[in-house]
CSV table of C-alpha atoms in Angstrom, one decimal:
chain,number,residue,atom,x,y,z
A,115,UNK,CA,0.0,0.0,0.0
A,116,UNK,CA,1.2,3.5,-0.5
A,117,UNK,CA,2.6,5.9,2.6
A,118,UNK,CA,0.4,9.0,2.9
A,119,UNK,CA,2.5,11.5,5.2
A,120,UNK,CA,2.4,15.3,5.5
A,121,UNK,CA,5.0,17.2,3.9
A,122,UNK,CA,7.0,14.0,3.1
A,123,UNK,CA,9.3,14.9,0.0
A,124,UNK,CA,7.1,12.4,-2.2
A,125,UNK,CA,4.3,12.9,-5.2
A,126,UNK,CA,1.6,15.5,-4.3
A,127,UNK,CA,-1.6,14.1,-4.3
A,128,UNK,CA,-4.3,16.7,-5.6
A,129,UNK,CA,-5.7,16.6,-2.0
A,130,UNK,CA,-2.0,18.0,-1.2
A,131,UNK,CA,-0.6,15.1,0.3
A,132,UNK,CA,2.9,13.9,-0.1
A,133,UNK,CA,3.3,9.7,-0.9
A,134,UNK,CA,6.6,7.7,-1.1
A,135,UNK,CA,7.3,4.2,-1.2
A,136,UNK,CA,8.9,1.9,1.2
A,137,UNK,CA,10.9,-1.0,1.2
A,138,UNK,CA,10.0,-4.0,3.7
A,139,UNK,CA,12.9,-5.3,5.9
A,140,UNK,CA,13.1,-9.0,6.4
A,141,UNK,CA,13.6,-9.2,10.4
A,142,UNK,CA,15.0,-12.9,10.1
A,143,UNK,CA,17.4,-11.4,7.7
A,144,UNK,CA,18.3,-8.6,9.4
A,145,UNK,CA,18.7,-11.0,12.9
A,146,UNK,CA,21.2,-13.0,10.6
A,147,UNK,CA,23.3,-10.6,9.3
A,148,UNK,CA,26.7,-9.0,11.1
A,149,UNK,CA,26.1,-5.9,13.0
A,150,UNK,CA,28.1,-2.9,12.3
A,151,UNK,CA,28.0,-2.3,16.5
A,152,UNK,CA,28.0,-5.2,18.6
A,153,UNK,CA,25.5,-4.7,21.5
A,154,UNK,CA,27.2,-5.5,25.4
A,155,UNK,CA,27.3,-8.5,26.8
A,156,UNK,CA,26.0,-9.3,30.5
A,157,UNK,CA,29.3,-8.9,32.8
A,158,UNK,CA,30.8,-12.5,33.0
A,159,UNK,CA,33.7,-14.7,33.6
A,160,UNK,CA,35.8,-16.6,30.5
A,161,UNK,CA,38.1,-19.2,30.4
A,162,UNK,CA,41.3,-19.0,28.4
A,163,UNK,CA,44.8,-20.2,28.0
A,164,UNK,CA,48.0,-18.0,28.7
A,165,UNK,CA,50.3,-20.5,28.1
A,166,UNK,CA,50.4,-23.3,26.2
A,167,UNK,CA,53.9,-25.1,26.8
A,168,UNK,CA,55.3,-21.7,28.0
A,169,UNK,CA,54.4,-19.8,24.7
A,170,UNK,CA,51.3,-17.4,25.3
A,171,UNK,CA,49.1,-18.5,22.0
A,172,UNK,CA,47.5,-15.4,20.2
A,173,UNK,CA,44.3,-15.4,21.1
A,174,UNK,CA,42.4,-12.4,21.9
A,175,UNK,CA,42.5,-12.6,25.6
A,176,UNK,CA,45.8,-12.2,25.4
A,177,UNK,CA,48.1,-9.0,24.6
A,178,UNK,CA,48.8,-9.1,20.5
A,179,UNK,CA,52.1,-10.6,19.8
A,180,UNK,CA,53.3,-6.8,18.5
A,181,UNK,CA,53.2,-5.5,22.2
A,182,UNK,CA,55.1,-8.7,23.2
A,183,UNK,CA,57.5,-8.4,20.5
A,184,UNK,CA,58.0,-4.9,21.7
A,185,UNK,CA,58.7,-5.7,25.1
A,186,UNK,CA,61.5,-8.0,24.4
A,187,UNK,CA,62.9,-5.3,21.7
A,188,UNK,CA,62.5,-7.6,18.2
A,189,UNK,CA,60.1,-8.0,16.0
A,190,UNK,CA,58.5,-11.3,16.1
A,191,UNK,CA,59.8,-11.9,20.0
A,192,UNK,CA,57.9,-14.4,22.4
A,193,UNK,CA,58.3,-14.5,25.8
A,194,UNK,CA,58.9,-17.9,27.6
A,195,UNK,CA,58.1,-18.5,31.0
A,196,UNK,CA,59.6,-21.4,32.8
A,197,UNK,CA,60.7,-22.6,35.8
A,198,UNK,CA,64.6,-22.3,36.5
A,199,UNK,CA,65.8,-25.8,36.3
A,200,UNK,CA,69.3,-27.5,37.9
A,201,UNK,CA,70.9,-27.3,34.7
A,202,UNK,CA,70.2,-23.4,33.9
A,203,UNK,CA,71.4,-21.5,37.4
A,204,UNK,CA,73.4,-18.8,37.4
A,205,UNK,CA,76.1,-18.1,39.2
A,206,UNK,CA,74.1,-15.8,41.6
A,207,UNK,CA,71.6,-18.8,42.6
A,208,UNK,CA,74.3,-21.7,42.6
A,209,UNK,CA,75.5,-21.5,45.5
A,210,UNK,CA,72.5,-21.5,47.6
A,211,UNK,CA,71.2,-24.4,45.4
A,212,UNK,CA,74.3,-26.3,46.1
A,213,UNK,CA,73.9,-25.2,49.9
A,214,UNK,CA,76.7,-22.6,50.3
A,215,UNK,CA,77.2,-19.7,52.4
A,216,UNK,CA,75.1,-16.0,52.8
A,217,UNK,CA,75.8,-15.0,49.3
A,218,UNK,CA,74.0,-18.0,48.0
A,219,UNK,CA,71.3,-17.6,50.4
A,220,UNK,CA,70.4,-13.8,49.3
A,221,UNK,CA,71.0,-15.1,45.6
A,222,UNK,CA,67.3,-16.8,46.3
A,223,UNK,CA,65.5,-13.3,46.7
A,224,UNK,CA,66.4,-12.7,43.4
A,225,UNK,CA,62.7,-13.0,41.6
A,226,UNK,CA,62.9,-12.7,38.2
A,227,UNK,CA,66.0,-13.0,35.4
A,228,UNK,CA,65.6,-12.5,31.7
A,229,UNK,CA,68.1,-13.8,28.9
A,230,UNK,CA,67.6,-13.6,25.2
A,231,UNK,CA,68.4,-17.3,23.4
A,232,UNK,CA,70.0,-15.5,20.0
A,233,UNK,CA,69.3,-17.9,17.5
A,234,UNK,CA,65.9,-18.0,18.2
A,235,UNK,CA,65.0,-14.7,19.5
A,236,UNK,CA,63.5,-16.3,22.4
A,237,UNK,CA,63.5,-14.6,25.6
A,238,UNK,CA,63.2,-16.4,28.9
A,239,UNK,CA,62.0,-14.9,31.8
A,240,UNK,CA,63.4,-17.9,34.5
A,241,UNK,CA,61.7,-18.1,37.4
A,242,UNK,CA,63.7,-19.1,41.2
A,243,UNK,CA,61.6,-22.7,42.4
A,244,UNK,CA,61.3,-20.7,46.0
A,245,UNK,CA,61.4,-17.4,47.5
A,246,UNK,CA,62.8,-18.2,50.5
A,247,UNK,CA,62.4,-15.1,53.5
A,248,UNK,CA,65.8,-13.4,55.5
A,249,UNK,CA,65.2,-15.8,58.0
A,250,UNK,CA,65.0,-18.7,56.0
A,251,UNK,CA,68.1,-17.8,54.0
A,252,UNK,CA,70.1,-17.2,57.9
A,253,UNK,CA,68.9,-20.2,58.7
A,254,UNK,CA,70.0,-22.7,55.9
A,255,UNK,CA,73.3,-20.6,56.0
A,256,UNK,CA,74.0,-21.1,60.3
A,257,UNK,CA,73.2,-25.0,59.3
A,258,UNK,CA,75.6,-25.5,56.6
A,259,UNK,CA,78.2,-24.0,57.9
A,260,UNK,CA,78.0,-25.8,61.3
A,261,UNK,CA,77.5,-29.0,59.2
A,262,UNK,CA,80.6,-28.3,57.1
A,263,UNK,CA,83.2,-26.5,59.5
A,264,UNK,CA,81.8,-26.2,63.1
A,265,UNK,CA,82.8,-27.4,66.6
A,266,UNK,CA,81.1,-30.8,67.6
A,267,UNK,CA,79.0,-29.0,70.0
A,268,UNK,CA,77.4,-26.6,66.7
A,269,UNK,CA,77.0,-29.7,64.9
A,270,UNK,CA,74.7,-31.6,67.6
A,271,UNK,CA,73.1,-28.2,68.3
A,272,UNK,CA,72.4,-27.7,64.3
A,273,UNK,CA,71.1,-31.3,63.4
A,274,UNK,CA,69.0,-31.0,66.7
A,275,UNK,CA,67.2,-28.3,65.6
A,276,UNK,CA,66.6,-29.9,61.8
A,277,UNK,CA,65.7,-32.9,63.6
A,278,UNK,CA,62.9,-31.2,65.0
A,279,UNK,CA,62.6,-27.6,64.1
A,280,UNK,CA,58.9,-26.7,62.1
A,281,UNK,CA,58.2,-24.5,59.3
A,282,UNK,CA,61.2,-25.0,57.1
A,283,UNK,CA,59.3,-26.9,54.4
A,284,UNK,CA,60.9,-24.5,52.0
A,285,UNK,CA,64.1,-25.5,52.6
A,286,UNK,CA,63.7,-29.4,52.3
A,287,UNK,CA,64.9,-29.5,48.1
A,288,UNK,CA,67.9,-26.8,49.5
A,289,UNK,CA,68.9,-29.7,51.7
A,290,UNK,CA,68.5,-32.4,50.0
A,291,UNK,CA,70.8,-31.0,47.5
A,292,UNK,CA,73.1,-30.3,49.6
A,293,UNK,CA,73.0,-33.5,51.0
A,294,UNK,CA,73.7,-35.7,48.0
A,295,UNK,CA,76.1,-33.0,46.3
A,296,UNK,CA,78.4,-33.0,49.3
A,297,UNK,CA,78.6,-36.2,50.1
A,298,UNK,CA,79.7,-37.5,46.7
A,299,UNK,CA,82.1,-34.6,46.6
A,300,UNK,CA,83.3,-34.9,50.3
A,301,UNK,CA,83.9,-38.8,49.7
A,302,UNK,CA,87.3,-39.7,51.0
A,303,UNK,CA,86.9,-37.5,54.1
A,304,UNK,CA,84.9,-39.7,56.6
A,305,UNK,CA,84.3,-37.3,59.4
A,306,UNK,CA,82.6,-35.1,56.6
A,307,UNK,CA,80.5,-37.7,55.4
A,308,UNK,CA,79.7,-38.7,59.0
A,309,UNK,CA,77.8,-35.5,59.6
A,310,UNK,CA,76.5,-35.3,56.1
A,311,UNK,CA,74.4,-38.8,57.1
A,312,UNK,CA,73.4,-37.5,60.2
A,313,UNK,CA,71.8,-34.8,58.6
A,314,UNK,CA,69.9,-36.8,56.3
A,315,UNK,CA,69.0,-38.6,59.5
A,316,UNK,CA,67.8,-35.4,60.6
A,317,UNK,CA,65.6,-34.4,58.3
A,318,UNK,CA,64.6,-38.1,58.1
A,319,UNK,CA,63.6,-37.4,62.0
A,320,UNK,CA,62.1,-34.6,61.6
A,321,UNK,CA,58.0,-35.3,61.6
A,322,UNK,CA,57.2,-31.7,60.2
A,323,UNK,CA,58.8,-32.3,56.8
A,324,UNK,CA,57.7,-34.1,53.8
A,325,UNK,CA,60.8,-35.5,51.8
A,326,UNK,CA,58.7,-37.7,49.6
A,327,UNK,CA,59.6,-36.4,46.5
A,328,UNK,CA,63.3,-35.6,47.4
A,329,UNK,CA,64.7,-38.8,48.1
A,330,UNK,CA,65.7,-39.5,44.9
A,331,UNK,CA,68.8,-37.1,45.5
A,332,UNK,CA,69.4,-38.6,49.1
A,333,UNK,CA,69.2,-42.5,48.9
A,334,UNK,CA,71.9,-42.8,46.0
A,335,UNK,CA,74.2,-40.4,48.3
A,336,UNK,CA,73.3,-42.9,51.3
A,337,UNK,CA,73.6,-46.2,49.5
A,338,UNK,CA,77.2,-44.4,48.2
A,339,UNK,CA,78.1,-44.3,52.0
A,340,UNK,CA,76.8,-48.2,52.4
A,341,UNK,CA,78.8,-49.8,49.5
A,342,UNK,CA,81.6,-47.7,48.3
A,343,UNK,CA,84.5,-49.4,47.7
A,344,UNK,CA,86.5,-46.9,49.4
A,345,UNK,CA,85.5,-44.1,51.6
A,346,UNK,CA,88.5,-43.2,53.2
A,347,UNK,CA,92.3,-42.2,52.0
A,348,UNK,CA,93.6,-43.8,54.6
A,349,UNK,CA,93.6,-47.8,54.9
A,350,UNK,CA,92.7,-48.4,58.8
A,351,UNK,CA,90.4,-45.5,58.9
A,352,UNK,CA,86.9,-45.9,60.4
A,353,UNK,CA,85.2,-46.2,57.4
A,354,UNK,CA,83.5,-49.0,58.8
A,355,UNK,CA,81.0,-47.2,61.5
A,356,UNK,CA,80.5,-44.7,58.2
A,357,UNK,CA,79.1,-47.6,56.5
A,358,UNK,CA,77.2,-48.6,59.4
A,359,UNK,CA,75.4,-45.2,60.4
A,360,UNK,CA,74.5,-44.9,56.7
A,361,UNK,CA,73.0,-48.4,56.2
A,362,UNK,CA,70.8,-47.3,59.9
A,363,UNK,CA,70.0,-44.2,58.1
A,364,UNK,CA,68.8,-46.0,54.8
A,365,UNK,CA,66.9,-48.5,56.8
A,366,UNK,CA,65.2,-45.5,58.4
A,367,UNK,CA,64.2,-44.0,55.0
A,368,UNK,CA,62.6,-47.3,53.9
A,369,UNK,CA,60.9,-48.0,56.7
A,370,UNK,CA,59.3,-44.1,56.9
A,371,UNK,CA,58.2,-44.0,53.6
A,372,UNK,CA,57.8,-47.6,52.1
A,373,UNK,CA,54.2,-47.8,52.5
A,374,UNK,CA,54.2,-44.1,50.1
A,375,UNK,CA,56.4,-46.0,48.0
A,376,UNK,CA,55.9,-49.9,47.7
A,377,UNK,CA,59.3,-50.6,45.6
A,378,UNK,CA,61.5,-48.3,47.6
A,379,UNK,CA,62.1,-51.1,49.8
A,380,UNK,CA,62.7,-53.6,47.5
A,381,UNK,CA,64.7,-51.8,45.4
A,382,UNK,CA,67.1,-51.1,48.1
A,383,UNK,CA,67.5,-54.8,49.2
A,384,UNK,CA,68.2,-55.4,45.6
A,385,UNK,CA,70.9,-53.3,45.4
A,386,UNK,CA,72.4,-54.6,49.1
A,387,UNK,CA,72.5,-57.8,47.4
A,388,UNK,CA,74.3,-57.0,44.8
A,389,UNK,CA,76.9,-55.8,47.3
A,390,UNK,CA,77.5,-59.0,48.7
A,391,UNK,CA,78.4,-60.6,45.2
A,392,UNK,CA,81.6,-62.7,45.7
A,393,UNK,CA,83.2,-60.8,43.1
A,394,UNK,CA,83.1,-57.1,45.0
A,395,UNK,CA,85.6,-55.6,47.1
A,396,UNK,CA,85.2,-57.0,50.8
A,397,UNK,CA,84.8,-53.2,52.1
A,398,UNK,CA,81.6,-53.8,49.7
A,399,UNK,CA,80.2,-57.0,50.9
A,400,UNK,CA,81.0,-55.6,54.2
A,401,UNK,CA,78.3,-52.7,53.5
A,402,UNK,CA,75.7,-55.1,51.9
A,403,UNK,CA,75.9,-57.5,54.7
A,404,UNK,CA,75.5,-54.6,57.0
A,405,UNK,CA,72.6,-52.9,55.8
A,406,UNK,CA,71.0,-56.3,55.0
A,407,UNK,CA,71.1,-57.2,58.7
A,408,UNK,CA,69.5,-53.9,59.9
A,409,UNK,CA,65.8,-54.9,57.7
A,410,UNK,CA,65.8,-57.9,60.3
A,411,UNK,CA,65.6,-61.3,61.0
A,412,UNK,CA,63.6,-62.3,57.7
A,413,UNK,CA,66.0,-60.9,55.3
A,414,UNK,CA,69.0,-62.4,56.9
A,415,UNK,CA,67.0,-65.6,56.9
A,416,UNK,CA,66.4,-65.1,52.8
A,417,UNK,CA,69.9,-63.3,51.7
A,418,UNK,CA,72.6,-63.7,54.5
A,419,UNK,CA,72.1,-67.3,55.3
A,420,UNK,CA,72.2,-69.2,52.4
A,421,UNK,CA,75.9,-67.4,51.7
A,422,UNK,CA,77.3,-67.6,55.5
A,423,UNK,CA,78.6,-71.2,55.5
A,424,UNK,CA,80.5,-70.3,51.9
A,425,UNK,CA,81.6,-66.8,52.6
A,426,UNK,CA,83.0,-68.2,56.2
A,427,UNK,CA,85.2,-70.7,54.7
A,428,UNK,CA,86.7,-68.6,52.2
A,429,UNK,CA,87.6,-66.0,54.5
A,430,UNK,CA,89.0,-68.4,56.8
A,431,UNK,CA,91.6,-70.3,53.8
A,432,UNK,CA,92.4,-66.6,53.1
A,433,UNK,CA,93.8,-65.5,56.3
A,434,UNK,CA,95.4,-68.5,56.4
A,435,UNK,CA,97.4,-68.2,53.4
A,436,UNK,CA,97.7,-64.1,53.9
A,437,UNK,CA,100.8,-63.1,55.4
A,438,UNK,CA,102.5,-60.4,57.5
A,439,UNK,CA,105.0,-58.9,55.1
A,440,UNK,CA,103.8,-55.2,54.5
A,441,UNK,CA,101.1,-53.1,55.3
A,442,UNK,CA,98.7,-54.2,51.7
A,443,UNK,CA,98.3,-58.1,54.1
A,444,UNK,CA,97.7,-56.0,57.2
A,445,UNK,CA,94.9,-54.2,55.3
A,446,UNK,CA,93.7,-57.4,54.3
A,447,UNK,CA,93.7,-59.3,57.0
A,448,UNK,CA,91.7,-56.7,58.7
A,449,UNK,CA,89.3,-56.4,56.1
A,450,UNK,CA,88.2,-60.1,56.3
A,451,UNK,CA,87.8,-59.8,60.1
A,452,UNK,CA,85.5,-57.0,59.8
A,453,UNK,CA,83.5,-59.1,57.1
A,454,UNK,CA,83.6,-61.8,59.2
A,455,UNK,CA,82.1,-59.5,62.4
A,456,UNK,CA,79.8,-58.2,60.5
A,457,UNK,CA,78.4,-61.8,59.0
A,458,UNK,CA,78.2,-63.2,62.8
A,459,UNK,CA,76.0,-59.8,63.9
A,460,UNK,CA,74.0,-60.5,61.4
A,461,UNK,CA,73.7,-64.3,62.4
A,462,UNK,CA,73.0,-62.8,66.0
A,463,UNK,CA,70.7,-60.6,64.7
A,464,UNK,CA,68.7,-63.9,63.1
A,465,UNK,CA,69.4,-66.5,66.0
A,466,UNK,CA,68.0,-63.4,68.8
A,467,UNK,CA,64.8,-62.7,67.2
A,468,UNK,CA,63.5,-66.3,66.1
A,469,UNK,CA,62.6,-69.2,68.1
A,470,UNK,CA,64.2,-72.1,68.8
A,471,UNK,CA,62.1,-74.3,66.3
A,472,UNK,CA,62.8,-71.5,63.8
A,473,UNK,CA,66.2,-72.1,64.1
A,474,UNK,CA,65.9,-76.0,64.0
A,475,UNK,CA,64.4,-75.0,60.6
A,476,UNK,CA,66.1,-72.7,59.1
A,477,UNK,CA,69.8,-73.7,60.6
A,478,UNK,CA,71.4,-77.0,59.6
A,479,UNK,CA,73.2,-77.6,62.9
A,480,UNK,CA,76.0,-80.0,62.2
A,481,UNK,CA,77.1,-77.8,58.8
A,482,UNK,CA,76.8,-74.2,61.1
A,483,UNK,CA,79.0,-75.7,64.0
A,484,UNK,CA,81.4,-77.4,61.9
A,485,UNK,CA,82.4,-74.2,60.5
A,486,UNK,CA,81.4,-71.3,63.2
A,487,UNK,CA,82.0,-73.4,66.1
A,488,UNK,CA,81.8,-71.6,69.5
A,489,UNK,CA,81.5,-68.4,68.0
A,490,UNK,CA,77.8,-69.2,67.7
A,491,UNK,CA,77.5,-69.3,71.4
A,492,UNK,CA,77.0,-65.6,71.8
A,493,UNK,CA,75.0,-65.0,69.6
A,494,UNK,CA,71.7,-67.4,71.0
A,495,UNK,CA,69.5,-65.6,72.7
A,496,UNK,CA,68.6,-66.9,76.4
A,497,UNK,CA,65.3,-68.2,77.4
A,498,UNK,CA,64.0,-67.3,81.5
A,499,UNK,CA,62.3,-70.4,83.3
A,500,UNK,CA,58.7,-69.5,81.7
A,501,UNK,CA,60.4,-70.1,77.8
A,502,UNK,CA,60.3,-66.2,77.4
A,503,UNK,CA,63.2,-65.3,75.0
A,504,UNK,CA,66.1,-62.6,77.0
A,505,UNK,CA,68.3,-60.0,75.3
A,506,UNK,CA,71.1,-61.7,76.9
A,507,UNK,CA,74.3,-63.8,76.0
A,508,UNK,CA,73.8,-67.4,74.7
A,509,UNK,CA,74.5,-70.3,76.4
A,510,UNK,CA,75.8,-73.5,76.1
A,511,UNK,CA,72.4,-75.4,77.2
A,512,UNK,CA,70.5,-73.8,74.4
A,513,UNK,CA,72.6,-74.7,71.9
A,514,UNK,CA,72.9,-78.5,72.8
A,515,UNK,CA,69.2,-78.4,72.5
A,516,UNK,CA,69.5,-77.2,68.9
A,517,UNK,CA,72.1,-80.1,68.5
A,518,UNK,CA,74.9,-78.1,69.0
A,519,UNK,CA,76.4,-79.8,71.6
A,520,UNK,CA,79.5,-80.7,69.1
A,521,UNK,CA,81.2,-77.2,69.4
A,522,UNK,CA,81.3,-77.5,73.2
A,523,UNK,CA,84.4,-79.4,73.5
């Protein structure tokens, strides 16, 4: 129909009135098509990703990659963020990731450091894995250095406090570091390596911290101090109580967190046995055996006795044909004895915490006298008069009633 309107522009009727026409608008159409002028959207929340592999994607949440690319001074830049790994510290952050002194420990408030990869024209931006507070930083430093050059008294006073102290969480990955760094570095110096276990022991201890995901860089240091071949630069030095403090130590790990991690045990028993292989250096079979003992009577029973008879004998035609002539027979001489201690302790450790008719099982009488002879007495435990088993000494009565009675002569 035509538009009648007043004064519109259009034809003049004879009756003076103006008509035009007009096009229709399709409203589906027009619903359809793009809008010059988006209307505003209800206030609301959006997800999105800033970075994808450390490389903030180009999407329009983010800033445009010409800002970016400004900020780094190139065209084209990206910026990378990623955490600073082991491999990538400076020389301002090594030292208190290595567990050093007060200039390593202020190196950790450094927040932010940015290098530009020139082949690439990649910057990082590396980010420290803590920020660790003055007082943390005083802290790890006062520890250290009583660890590493302190009186005796500093030392008991510093691994008392890690033993027990809470709210140094943050510090546990410094440590550990330190730990296993030093002591493979410090090997050869006993007394060092000494203090370096009992500060893994420490933290071990210490019922506030959660080492979980650290002991990878502690047990390998440990099992180092277990089953080295040598730990000391000088031949009668007490390497031996190093061996042993750092097999209790290991035990203590497994035992702490082998229900977290089912095959820590049995990984470690693995590699104990594979110290006692006849083909390793005695100081080695020495550690195996002694770490073995210290799981208890069960693995002696399924690792240690089977070899005792066969290890004994060939230690005992070896001393016999060793000599006396320089200070290499010396050496080995007292190398076997110490093997030899260490197999009867574990023997004792078997025959104290077992009962009689577990040792009539497990022991063939006749082949373990024969070969020990009384140097088994000692090691059975005693029974009072109601058949309750006694810490104390052996003696000969209980043996004869195991069949013993052919190594009382």
């Amino acid at each position: 129909e035509k538009l009648y309107a007043t004064n519109a522009g259009g034809i003049i009727s004879p009756e003076g009135v103006s008509e035009r026409n007009q096009v229709r608008i399709d409203l589906n159409e027009y619903v359809r098509s793009e809008m010059s002028t988006q209307p505003p959207n209800e206030i609301g929340l959006t997800v999105h990703w800033l970075a994808v592999d450390g490389i903030q994607p180009n999407v329009p949440q983010n800033p445009p990659l010409q800002e970016t690319a400004a900020m780094v001074g190139g065209p084209g830049g990206r910026i990378v963020h990623r955490v600073l790994d082991d491999d990538d510290e400076n020389e301002g952050s090594k030292r208190i990731n290595n567990g050093y002194g007060r200039k390593g420990a202020a190196s950790a408030s450094t927040a932010i450091r940015t290098t530009t990869a020139s082949p690439s024209g990649v910057s990082i931006r590396q980010l420290l894995p803590r920020l660790l507070s003055e007082e943390l930083q005083l802290y790890f430093t006062r520890i250290t250095i009583a660890v590493e050059r302190g009186t005796m008294d500093q030392q008991a006073a510093a691994l008392a406090s890690v033993a027990k102290d809470a709210g140094t969480q943050e510090l546990v990955p410094f440590f550990s570091r330190f730990v296993s760094r030093q002591i493979l570095e410090m090997v050869g110096k006993t007394d060092t390596c000494r203090t370096l276990v009992r500060l893994a022991d420490a933290l071990i201890s210490n019922p506030n911290l959660h080492l979980g995901l650290h002991l990878h860089q502690m047990l390998p240091a440990l099992i180092t101090c277990v089953v080295a071949r040598r730990l000391s630069s000088r031949p009668f030095d007490d390497h031996w109580g190093l061996r042993e403090e750092a097999a209790r130590t290991l035990v203590k790990a497994c035992n702490a967190f082998g229900d977290q991690y089912t095959a820590l045990k049995a990984r470690v028993i693995k590699t104990l046995c594979e110290a006692m292989s006849p083909d390793k250096p005695l100081s080695t079979q020495y550690g195996g055996m002694a770490g073995l003992s210290l799981f208890g009577p069960k693995t002696v029973d399924a690792f240690i006795l089977p070899l005792a008879k066969g290890n004994w004998e060939k230690w005992e035609k070896a001393l016999e044909s060793q000599g006396y002539n320089n200070s290499a027979d010396f050496e080995r001489r007292f190398e076997i004895q110490q093997c030899q201690h260490a197999l009867l302790n574990a023997l004792g450790i078997f025959m104290r915490n077992v009962s009689l008719k577990e040792q009539a099982e497990r022991l063939r009488a006749d082949a373990f006298v024969d070969v020990f002879g009384e140097k088994l007495i000692p090691l059975q435990a005693t029974f009072d008069d109601e058949g309750a088993m006694t810490d104390g000494a052996g003696s000969s009565d209980s043996l004869m009633s195991l069949g013993y009675s052919s190594c009382i002569l």
